[in-house]
Amino acid sequence: MRIKVGIGLGCTPGLSLRVMMIAVHRALHEVGLGPDAVIGLGTIMQRRDEPAIVLTARHHGWNIQAFSAEALSRVPVPNPSERVRQVMGTPAVAEAAALLVVGTRDPKHLLLEKLIHRDGERKAATVSIARCPTDNN
């Protein structure tokens, strides 16, 4: 059985598409998977129209699921951030969104907890990857 994963994304507003694509491909490389393993992307409602996220999804043919801060905050994650909580209203975006994309709230399904890729200009992408709970791998 081929493993299937969901990607959770967070980013600084205005992040470039190039930086987001690098972050996503770096994250997939770290877990030894290619873009064909991805069933979709997840993010917070406030970022659902962020060009870097929309264009990354469009480039790969992935669907985007946008979750409310409330829904994301109900997902236990290994790396909550007080800063993210203050700004977005939830302690985590990428980790929680990745889990919700694959239909679970169980952090044991995270293959990649939290990869932060900075652009050198105070902007960053955060990427997490979760395995579908139905996979036996």
PDB file of C-alpha atoms in Angstrom:
ATOM      1  CA  MET A   1       0.000   0.000   0.000  1.00  0.00           C
ATOM      2  CA  ARG A   2       1.279   3.447  -0.887  1.00  0.00           C
ATOM      3  CA  ILE A   3       1.321   5.881   1.983  1.00  0.00           C
ATOM      4  CA  LYS A   4      -0.989   8.897   1.718  1.00  0.00           C
ATOM      5  CA  VAL A   5      -0.435  12.105   3.639  1.00  0.00           C
ATOM      6  CA  GLY A   6      -1.929  15.491   4.303  1.00  0.00           C
ATOM      7  CA  ILE A   7       0.121  18.656   4.519  1.00  0.00           C
ATOM      8  CA  GLY A   8      -0.596  21.424   6.987  1.00  0.00           C
ATOM      9  CA  LEU A   9       0.637  24.891   6.042  1.00  0.00           C
ATOM     10  CA  GLY A  10       1.067  28.145   7.853  1.00  0.00           C
ATOM     11  CA  CYS A  11       2.875  31.220   6.608  1.00  0.00           C
ATOM     12  CA  THR A  12       3.638  34.847   7.088  1.00  0.00           C
ATOM     13  CA  PRO A  13       1.328  36.953   4.903  1.00  0.00           C
ATOM     14  CA  GLY A  14       2.958  37.859   1.612  1.00  0.00           C
ATOM     15  CA  LEU A  15       5.334  34.903   1.556  1.00  0.00           C
ATOM     16  CA  SER A  16       6.584  34.223  -1.968  1.00  0.00           C
ATOM     17  CA  LEU A  17       5.445  31.195  -3.933  1.00  0.00           C
ATOM     18  CA  ARG A  18       9.082  30.205  -4.437  1.00  0.00           C
ATOM     19  CA  VAL A  19       9.728  30.005  -0.687  1.00  0.00           C
ATOM     20  CA  MET A  20       6.508  28.058  -0.069  1.00  0.00           C
ATOM     21  CA  MET A  21       7.341  25.552  -2.818  1.00  0.00           C
ATOM     22  CA  ILE A  22      10.846  25.080  -1.419  1.00  0.00           C
ATOM     23  CA  ALA A  23       9.414  24.521   2.069  1.00  0.00           C
ATOM     24  CA  VAL A  24       6.846  21.970   0.891  1.00  0.00           C
ATOM     25  CA  HIS A  25       9.334  20.016  -1.214  1.00  0.00           C
ATOM     26  CA  ARG A  26      11.909  20.114   1.584  1.00  0.00           C
ATOM     27  CA  ALA A  27       9.295  18.724   3.997  1.00  0.00           C
ATOM     28  CA  LEU A  28       8.293  15.938   1.600  1.00  0.00           C
ATOM     29  CA  HIS A  29      11.957  15.091   1.043  1.00  0.00           C
ATOM     30  CA  GLU A  30      12.512  14.830   4.817  1.00  0.00           C
ATOM     31  CA  VAL A  31       9.837  12.134   5.077  1.00  0.00           C
ATOM     32  CA  GLY A  32      10.919  10.403   1.879  1.00  0.00           C
ATOM     33  CA  LEU A  33       7.767  11.094  -0.122  1.00  0.00           C
ATOM     34  CA  GLY A  34       6.862  12.827  -3.355  1.00  0.00           C
ATOM     35  CA  PRO A  35       3.988  15.145  -4.224  1.00  0.00           C
ATOM     36  CA  ASP A  36       1.922  12.173  -5.463  1.00  0.00           C
ATOM     37  CA  ALA A  37       1.519  10.963  -1.846  1.00  0.00           C
ATOM     38  CA  VAL A  38      -0.368  14.120  -0.850  1.00  0.00           C
ATOM     39  CA  ILE A  39      -4.167  13.968  -0.602  1.00  0.00           C
ATOM     40  CA  GLY A  40      -4.544  17.663   0.213  1.00  0.00           C
ATOM     41  CA  LEU A  41      -3.444  20.742   2.092  1.00  0.00           C
ATOM     42  CA  GLY A  42      -4.849  22.258   5.238  1.00  0.00           C
ATOM     43  CA  THR A  43      -4.473  25.717   6.710  1.00  0.00           C
ATOM     44  CA  ILE A  44      -6.318  28.211   8.870  1.00  0.00           C
ATOM     45  CA  MET A  45      -9.262  30.172   7.446  1.00  0.00           C
ATOM     46  CA  GLN A  46      -7.287  33.428   7.598  1.00  0.00           C
ATOM     47  CA  ARG A  47      -4.705  31.992   5.160  1.00  0.00           C
ATOM     48  CA  ARG A  48      -7.003  30.136   2.724  1.00  0.00           C
ATOM     49  CA  ASP A  49      -6.602  32.863   0.079  1.00  0.00           C
ATOM     50  CA  GLU A  50      -2.880  33.449   0.669  1.00  0.00           C
ATOM     51  CA  PRO A  51      -1.320  33.368  -2.833  1.00  0.00           C
ATOM     52  CA  ALA A  52       1.631  31.155  -1.832  1.00  0.00           C
ATOM     53  CA  ILE A  53      -0.748  28.509  -0.456  1.00  0.00           C
ATOM     54  CA  VAL A  54      -3.300  28.756  -3.272  1.00  0.00           C
ATOM     55  CA  LEU A  55      -0.667  28.609  -6.017  1.00  0.00           C
ATOM     56  CA  THR A  56       1.221  25.726  -4.373  1.00  0.00           C
ATOM     57  CA  ALA A  57      -2.005  23.728  -4.225  1.00  0.00           C
ATOM     58  CA  ARG A  58      -2.953  24.640  -7.797  1.00  0.00           C
ATOM     59  CA  HIS A  59       0.517  23.726  -9.113  1.00  0.00           C
ATOM     60  CA  HIS A  60       0.228  20.216  -7.638  1.00  0.00           C
ATOM     61  CA  GLY A  61      -3.503  19.712  -8.154  1.00  0.00           C
ATOM     62  CA  TRP A  62      -4.126  19.485  -4.402  1.00  0.00           C
ATOM     63  CA  ASN A  63      -7.315  20.573  -2.652  1.00  0.00           C
ATOM     64  CA  ILE A  64      -7.146  23.084   0.178  1.00  0.00           C
ATOM     65  CA  GLN A  65      -9.138  22.649   3.363  1.00  0.00           C
ATOM     66  CA  ALA A  66      -9.410  25.723   5.576  1.00  0.00           C
ATOM     67  CA  PHE A  67     -10.146  25.227   9.259  1.00  0.00           C
ATOM     68  CA  SER A  68     -11.324  27.667  11.896  1.00  0.00           C
ATOM     69  CA  ALA A  69      -8.999  28.630  14.733  1.00  0.00           C
ATOM     70  CA  GLU A  70     -11.479  26.933  17.055  1.00  0.00           C
ATOM     71  CA  ALA A  71     -11.280  23.613  15.169  1.00  0.00           C
ATOM     72  CA  LEU A  72      -7.472  23.776  15.038  1.00  0.00           C
ATOM     73  CA  SER A  73      -7.220  24.612  18.745  1.00  0.00           C
ATOM     74  CA  ARG A  74      -9.046  21.374  19.640  1.00  0.00           C
ATOM     75  CA  VAL A  75      -6.256  19.265  18.093  1.00  0.00           C
ATOM     76  CA  PRO A  76      -3.485  18.268  20.532  1.00  0.00           C
ATOM     77  CA  VAL A  77      -0.085  19.015  18.994  1.00  0.00           C
ATOM     78  CA  PRO A  78       3.496  18.414  20.119  1.00  0.00           C
ATOM     79  CA  ASN A  79       4.707  21.963  19.381  1.00  0.00           C
ATOM     80  CA  PRO A  80       2.142  24.581  20.429  1.00  0.00           C
ATOM     81  CA  SER A  81       3.208  28.213  20.050  1.00  0.00           C
ATOM     82  CA  GLU A  82       2.097  31.010  22.319  1.00  0.00           C
ATOM     83  CA  ARG A  83       2.899  33.527  19.581  1.00  0.00           C
ATOM     84  CA  VAL A  84       0.684  31.694  17.093  1.00  0.00           C
ATOM     85  CA  ARG A  85      -2.047  31.532  19.746  1.00  0.00           C
ATOM     86  CA  GLN A  86      -1.856  35.312  20.238  1.00  0.00           C
ATOM     87  CA  VAL A  87      -1.868  36.113  16.504  1.00  0.00           C
ATOM     88  CA  MET A  88      -4.150  33.400  15.076  1.00  0.00           C
ATOM     89  CA  GLY A  89      -6.286  32.294  18.033  1.00  0.00           C
ATOM     90  CA  THR A  90      -4.951  28.725  18.051  1.00  0.00           C
ATOM     91  CA  PRO A  91      -1.698  27.268  19.409  1.00  0.00           C
ATOM     92  CA  ALA A  92      -0.910  25.548  16.094  1.00  0.00           C
ATOM     93  CA  VAL A  93      -1.801  25.822  12.432  1.00  0.00           C
ATOM     94  CA  ALA A  94       0.398  23.459  10.399  1.00  0.00           C
ATOM     95  CA  GLU A  95       0.464  20.471  12.754  1.00  0.00           C
ATOM     96  CA  ALA A  96      -3.245  20.639  13.573  1.00  0.00           C
ATOM     97  CA  ALA A  97      -4.261  21.255   9.949  1.00  0.00           C
ATOM     98  CA  ALA A  98      -2.180  18.314   8.679  1.00  0.00           C
ATOM     99  CA  LEU A  99      -3.941  16.008  11.128  1.00  0.00           C
ATOM    100  CA  LEU A 100      -7.407  17.302  10.258  1.00  0.00           C
ATOM    101  CA  VAL A 101      -6.735  16.870   6.527  1.00  0.00           C
ATOM    102  CA  VAL A 102      -6.197  13.145   7.080  1.00  0.00           C
ATOM    103  CA  GLY A 103      -9.186  12.891   9.398  1.00  0.00           C
ATOM    104  CA  THR A 104      -7.629  12.482  12.814  1.00  0.00           C
ATOM    105  CA  ARG A 105      -6.731  14.490  15.910  1.00  0.00           C
ATOM    106  CA  ASP A 106      -4.106  11.974  17.056  1.00  0.00           C
ATOM    107  CA  PRO A 107      -0.585  13.467  16.924  1.00  0.00           C
ATOM    108  CA  LYS A 108       0.979   9.998  16.583  1.00  0.00           C
ATOM    109  CA  HIS A 109       0.101  10.299  12.883  1.00  0.00           C
ATOM    110  CA  LEU A 110       2.471  13.238  12.352  1.00  0.00           C
ATOM    111  CA  LEU A 111       5.371  12.175  10.145  1.00  0.00           C
ATOM    112  CA  LEU A 112       6.865  15.659  10.249  1.00  0.00           C
ATOM    113  CA  GLU A 113       5.900  17.754  13.222  1.00  0.00           C
ATOM    114  CA  LYS A 114       6.916  21.234  12.202  1.00  0.00           C
ATOM    115  CA  LEU A 115       9.376  22.419   9.592  1.00  0.00           C
ATOM    116  CA  ILE A 116       9.942  26.173   9.511  1.00  0.00           C
ATOM    117  CA  HIS A 117      11.512  27.520   6.334  1.00  0.00           C
ATOM    118  CA  ARG A 118      12.511  31.190   6.402  1.00  0.00           C
ATOM    119  CA  ASP A 119      12.989  33.426   3.380  1.00  0.00           C
ATOM    120  CA  GLY A 120      15.675  35.634   4.930  1.00  0.00           C
ATOM    121  CA  GLU A 121      13.323  38.616   5.008  1.00  0.00           C
ATOM    122  CA  ARG A 122      11.398  37.896   8.214  1.00  0.00           C
ATOM    123  CA  LYS A 123       8.822  35.736   6.444  1.00  0.00           C
ATOM    124  CA  ALA A 124       8.423  32.005   6.872  1.00  0.00           C
ATOM    125  CA  ALA A 125       6.459  28.933   5.873  1.00  0.00           C
ATOM    126  CA  THR A 126       5.575  26.271   8.410  1.00  0.00           C
ATOM    127  CA  VAL A 127       4.921  22.773   7.075  1.00  0.00           C
ATOM    128  CA  SER A 128       3.714  19.641   8.849  1.00  0.00           C
ATOM    129  CA  ILE A 129       2.904  16.252   7.351  1.00  0.00           C
ATOM    130  CA  ALA A 130       0.463  13.681   8.731  1.00  0.00           C
ATOM    131  CA  ARG A 131      -0.088  10.096   7.594  1.00  0.00           C
ATOM    132  CA  CYS A 132      -3.605   8.880   6.868  1.00  0.00           C
ATOM    133  CA  PRO A 133      -4.661   6.743   9.847  1.00  0.00           C
ATOM    134  CA  THR A 134      -5.923   4.024   7.498  1.00  0.00           C
ATOM    135  CA  ASP A 135      -2.379   3.428   6.176  1.00  0.00           C
ATOM    136  CA  ASN A 136      -0.662   0.465   7.805  1.00  0.00           C
ATOM    137  CA  ASN A 137       2.839   1.825   7.219  1.00  0.00           C
TER     138      ASN A 137
END
